Amino acid sequence: MPINQDNRQLQARVVFLKITVCLIFALFSVQLWRLTILNHDYYMGLSEKNRVRIVPLIGPRGVIFDRDGRPLVENVKSVDIVVYRDEISDVSNLARFLQSGDIISPEQLESRLRQLRRYPVFHPVVIKENVTLEDIAYIQSHQAEHPEIKIFEEPKRVYRYGSLAAHLLGYVGEVSESQLKGAEYQGSKPGDIVGKFGVERFYNRTLSGTDGQLKVLVNSLGKVRAELEKTPSRIGEELNLTLDLDLQMIAEEQMSDEVGALIALDPRNGEVLAMVSKPGFDPNRFAVRISAGEWKELIENPDNPMQNRAIQNTFSPGSVFKIVMTLAGLERGLLSPQTSVYCPGGATLYGHYFRCHEGGHGLVDLREAIVQSCNVFFYRLGMNMGIDTISSYARMSGLGVPTEIDLPNETTGVMPSAEWKERVYHEKWYAGETISVAVGQGAVSITPIQMARAIGGIALGGHFAVPHVVRTPHSDNDARFKAVEYSWNREHIEFLKESMWGVVNAGGTGHAAVVPGFDVCGKTGTAQTISNAAKQRLGNARRANFESNAWFVGFAPRNDPQIVVAVLLQRGGYGGQAAAPVAGSIFRAYYEKLQTPQRNRQPNLITAAMK
Amino acid sequence: MINRRYISEFDWITFLIALALSVIGILFVYSATRDVSRTLFLWRQVIWLAGSLIVLLMVLAVDYHTLTEHAHFFYGFGLLFLLAVLVFGTEVRGSKSWLHLGSAALQPSEFVKIATILALVRFFSRCNKEQLSTSEIAVGAGIASIPMVLVMLEGDLGSAMTFLPVFASITVVCGVKKKFLVLGLATALCLSPVAWFSLKNYQRQRIMATFNSELDPRGIGYQAQQSKIAIGSGGMLGKGIFQGTQSQLGFLPARHTDFIFAVLTEETGLNGALVSLGLYFWLLWRILDFTRTARDRTGLLLIVGVASLVAFHVLINVGMVVGLIPVAGIPLPLLSYGGSSMMSTFLGLGLILNVQLRRFFY
């Protein structure tokens, strides 16, 4: 090729290539402008979201102390496995992974994710709590393939004494979807642990900690590279209960094999010193998201271990009601200490035979009627007084009226009256019904706490303090706990106290509650849960289910009532035999503690708070 | 053989543009890999650049006519290489296009592209008519499609496609009857549905993801979406060198190879991106201008072949990175990490500079 070829025609065609190159580069420039300038904010946001992960710092709930400053409920660290949903690339792959590591089944995972679907996607979802070291090792060894799974620490509630005062303390759990809609849990987020029962629920807002958050820089494998910003969490407020751990422990022990309730409170200010409901449960089991099986077992137990019998269940007060009857009779002038009635062991009234003690009490005056718990005396008193007077004094004493205790789910109960029957059943009140009411049977249905409050209030001559379980700095003049006052005749009150002293100390039905040196006064009750006639028809085996409820309600000391104790034992039999000894041991424990010098009662200084 | 005069005739500007792009590339390869491998990739790329410059010198030393005259050897040798890859090759991310020789890994397809250009130029430089005849086009198409099919068999669809623009631009410059152009376009249109269904599932999903980046951004659209995030978040001035969160924290996949341009844009912003694109544009414009002074048809066609190869790589790579084109594993010449790509690019540039060097007949 000796000479230059004529390439002009070909050169001209190169223009096509140049035009193509220009077009491509123009297109690129426009696209680059669109991405970097026009949509910069959008992509900047995505870039931030990529690299920043929010780690919630859960604010622990406040510690709960007894009245002497001993911690009852605290927090420990629980290691959980969480999933960041915005990082899940393939749910079925994740489900397989978690299943093969025995962490959680695919169904459980699906329901967890569905449950929290409305929860902001960048917040982690707890899928397993209190994990084992094997679980952690399994997750960590596969961290690269599953950056969406993380190990996470969260405070877990610990009830130091297990089932002790479980109904009073309550339990916590994950807030449900329906609870989130209501006003009570306003401010809670899905996934939050909230109080669901007892003090935990009633004082949920006080106890709840404030969650913080940690913003961290993560790489594409989810590994934290740096902390960006930290809002620390705050522990919830502490609660000091009125509960006395020593008393509560003895009460729990006494009640351990029973079905029933026990309440000890200070009638002067309403402070609850002990509260037991049996059977019970261990709230620690709820601190971890409880399994469906365990929940079912508790719910289906015929003895309803989840109910606080002290405030939620209503019972006939039986003969304990005779104290209210006496008060009403004396105050209305229908009765005097000298009033006497002959008891032949029963009476036929309005065409029905009403029973009393086998063999009869003979001629009894008022004091004797109380001490021996003579029914016939009170049948006649009831007849004279009529239902509306009975009802009026019972309601003044707080029977069939909510006590307004600072615990959730309190039941009102029923104190019947003519008006009540008309309203509820649209029927007239029959005078015959008054006879049953006069001895605390029939339609009268009250909670043990109401009974304790009534006897305590009467003992103080008409000072009905509102029972409460939390001691706030201001609880003495807290408007919520303001006592209801009546000025009843001192002599009548003294007579009642003297009679009740006799019940325990002068050969009465409640002598098993006696505490030497501590003038215990009280009244027993043996409330039928079924009529005698019906009981006769039952076989021996089934009769046990309808055994009478045993009551003892009393206070001490006689001249300066400081403590009132109400004991109810379901199917316990006679109040004097079953309930009085239980109450006696509480009075004894209280008395002994009272004798112990103050300096031995220093609060237990174990650090309870988990910061 | 090396004439003193050649040194003065050497086009330093083209060389320096290519060198500048390579140095920019090394900087961002380092930025993209420093977190994981410290300076490992930096030094490797420096060595590759040094090797590439030696290759460039070697290519310049030999008259391009000698090279085109022996094109059939290179071509044949290249095809054997591709066959060897198919038999002994190693699979890297779905495509079996790598040949491991000791510790070095070669991608023979990169070199076969140059060999094919030489073969096409050798063939078409002898067609002296104003327009190519049907049989000439058929033979040329044959030369281009044998390596293309072999590369396709390796599973490297992106690389296989590069043979098309090279063949197309050489034939267009040589002169093609209008009916062939129309026919070519019509065939391409008709074949596209066929091609769609012959694609592997992941390839189809990648194409879908281009047009809808929100489509499963954690799954198949992940790369495309992360790349757009990197670029978009770079803004006008970028986040600063070594400060790009998308690249430094590992959200951007294949960031030192196929997505190097996204790293560059994230860290230097629109400005940096336009400067780099400007350098490419300058380079392409300049070498296309060399066609005016090329001594003969062989030289001109060599320039056209290599220029279209480089341009196509830039088109596909940048197009993919900015989210205009489906994700296809094609490196950005000179900027992306990879010895084979860099060496074959300098090989091609060497051919062009060779033509430029020997434009006058003495």
PDB file of N, CA and C in Angstrom, chain B residues 7 24 33 60 74 104 111 114-115 119 139 152-153 184-185 213 237 243 254 260 267:
ATOM      1  N   ILE B   7       8.097   9.390  17.957  1.00  0.00           N
ATOM      2  CA  ILE B   7       7.905   9.976  19.282  1.00  0.00           C
ATOM      3  C   ILE B   7       7.246  11.346  19.169  1.00  0.00           C
ATOM      4  N   ILE B  24      -7.909   7.886  37.923  1.00  0.00           N
ATOM      5  CA  ILE B  24      -9.182   8.099  38.632  1.00  0.00           C
ATOM      6  C   ILE B  24      -9.757   6.748  39.051  1.00  0.00           C
ATOM      7  N   THR B  33     -12.609  -0.469  48.003  1.00  0.00           N
ATOM      8  CA  THR B  33     -12.135  -1.718  48.592  1.00  0.00           C
ATOM      9  C   THR B  33     -11.308  -1.524  49.849  1.00  0.00           C
ATOM     10  N   LEU B  60       2.473  -0.459  19.836  1.00  0.00           N
ATOM     11  CA  LEU B  60       2.933   0.665  19.034  1.00  0.00           C
ATOM     12  C   LEU B  60       4.171   0.305  18.204  1.00  0.00           C
ATOM     13  N   PHE B  74      -4.524 -14.370  15.430  1.00  0.00           N
ATOM     14  CA  PHE B  74      -5.075 -13.898  16.712  1.00  0.00           C
ATOM     15  C   PHE B  74      -6.503 -14.387  16.910  1.00  0.00           C
ATOM     16  N   ALA B 104      -3.307 -15.621  38.767  1.00  0.00           N
ATOM     17  CA  ALA B 104      -3.934 -14.624  37.914  1.00  0.00           C
ATOM     18  C   ALA B 104      -5.175 -15.207  37.255  1.00  0.00           C
ATOM     19  N   PHE B 111      -9.954 -10.134  25.332  1.00  0.00           N
ATOM     20  CA  PHE B 111      -8.936 -10.085  24.273  1.00  0.00           C
ATOM     21  C   PHE B 111      -9.496 -10.537  22.931  1.00  0.00           C
ATOM     22  N   ILE B 114     -10.774  -7.731  20.768  1.00  0.00           N
ATOM     23  CA  ILE B 114      -9.771  -7.051  19.943  1.00  0.00           C
ATOM     24  C   ILE B 114      -9.383  -7.909  18.736  1.00  0.00           C
ATOM     25  N   ALA B 115      -9.191  -9.200  19.011  1.00  0.00           N
ATOM     26  CA  ALA B 115      -8.844 -10.109  17.911  1.00  0.00           C
ATOM     27  C   ALA B 115      -9.927 -10.107  16.848  1.00  0.00           C
ATOM     28  N   ALA B 119      -9.767  -9.134  12.919  1.00  0.00           N
ATOM     29  CA  ALA B 119     -10.226 -10.036  11.867  1.00  0.00           C
ATOM     30  C   ALA B 119     -11.245  -9.346  10.970  1.00  0.00           C
ATOM     31  N   VAL B 139     -20.252 -12.862   5.383  1.00  0.00           N
ATOM     32  CA  VAL B 139     -18.975 -13.364   5.893  1.00  0.00           C
ATOM     33  C   VAL B 139     -18.585 -12.592   7.153  1.00  0.00           C
ATOM     34  N   MET B 152     -21.479 -16.161  24.576  1.00  0.00           N
ATOM     35  CA  MET B 152     -22.837 -16.353  25.082  1.00  0.00           C
ATOM     36  C   MET B 152     -22.955 -17.693  25.811  1.00  0.00           C
ATOM     37  N   LEU B 153     -22.287 -18.698  25.241  1.00  0.00           N
ATOM     38  CA  LEU B 153     -22.318 -20.012  25.883  1.00  0.00           C
ATOM     39  C   LEU B 153     -21.655 -19.986  27.254  1.00  0.00           C
ATOM     40  N   GLY B 184     -31.825  -5.218   8.902  1.00  0.00           N
ATOM     41  CA  GLY B 184     -31.135  -5.456  10.183  1.00  0.00           C
ATOM     42  C   GLY B 184     -31.979  -5.013  11.363  1.00  0.00           C
ATOM     43  N   LEU B 185     -32.517  -3.798  11.235  1.00  0.00           N
ATOM     44  CA  LEU B 185     -33.348  -3.286  12.330  1.00  0.00           C
ATOM     45  C   LEU B 185     -34.593  -4.148  12.529  1.00  0.00           C
ATOM     46  N   SER B 213     -37.726   0.281  39.588  1.00  0.00           N
ATOM     47  CA  SER B 213     -36.708  -0.011  40.598  1.00  0.00           C
ATOM     48  C   SER B 213     -37.328  -0.323  41.948  1.00  0.00           C
ATOM     49  N   LEU B 237     -22.036  17.887  44.695  1.00  0.00           N
ATOM     50  CA  LEU B 237     -20.606  17.854  45.012  1.00  0.00           C
ATOM     51  C   LEU B 237     -20.139  16.525  45.585  1.00  0.00           C
ATOM     52  N   GLN B 243     -15.943   8.945  51.624  1.00  0.00           N
ATOM     53  CA  GLN B 243     -17.038   9.259  52.540  1.00  0.00           C
ATOM     54  C   GLN B 243     -18.382   8.715  52.068  1.00  0.00           C
ATOM     55  N   ALA B 254     -20.780  -5.092  43.855  1.00  0.00           N
ATOM     56  CA  ALA B 254     -19.756  -5.060  42.801  1.00  0.00           C
ATOM     57  C   ALA B 254     -19.219  -3.650  42.609  1.00  0.00           C
ATOM     58  N   ILE B 260     -18.342   0.918  39.681  1.00  0.00           N
ATOM     59  CA  ILE B 260     -17.352   1.906  40.092  1.00  0.00           C
ATOM     60  C   ILE B 260     -17.834   3.334  39.811  1.00  0.00           C
ATOM     61  N   GLU B 267     -19.272   9.868  45.692  1.00  0.00           N
ATOM     62  CA  GLU B 267     -18.252  10.581  46.459  1.00  0.00           C
ATOM     63  C   GLU B 267     -17.870  11.934  45.859  1.00  0.00           C
TER      64      GLU B 267
END
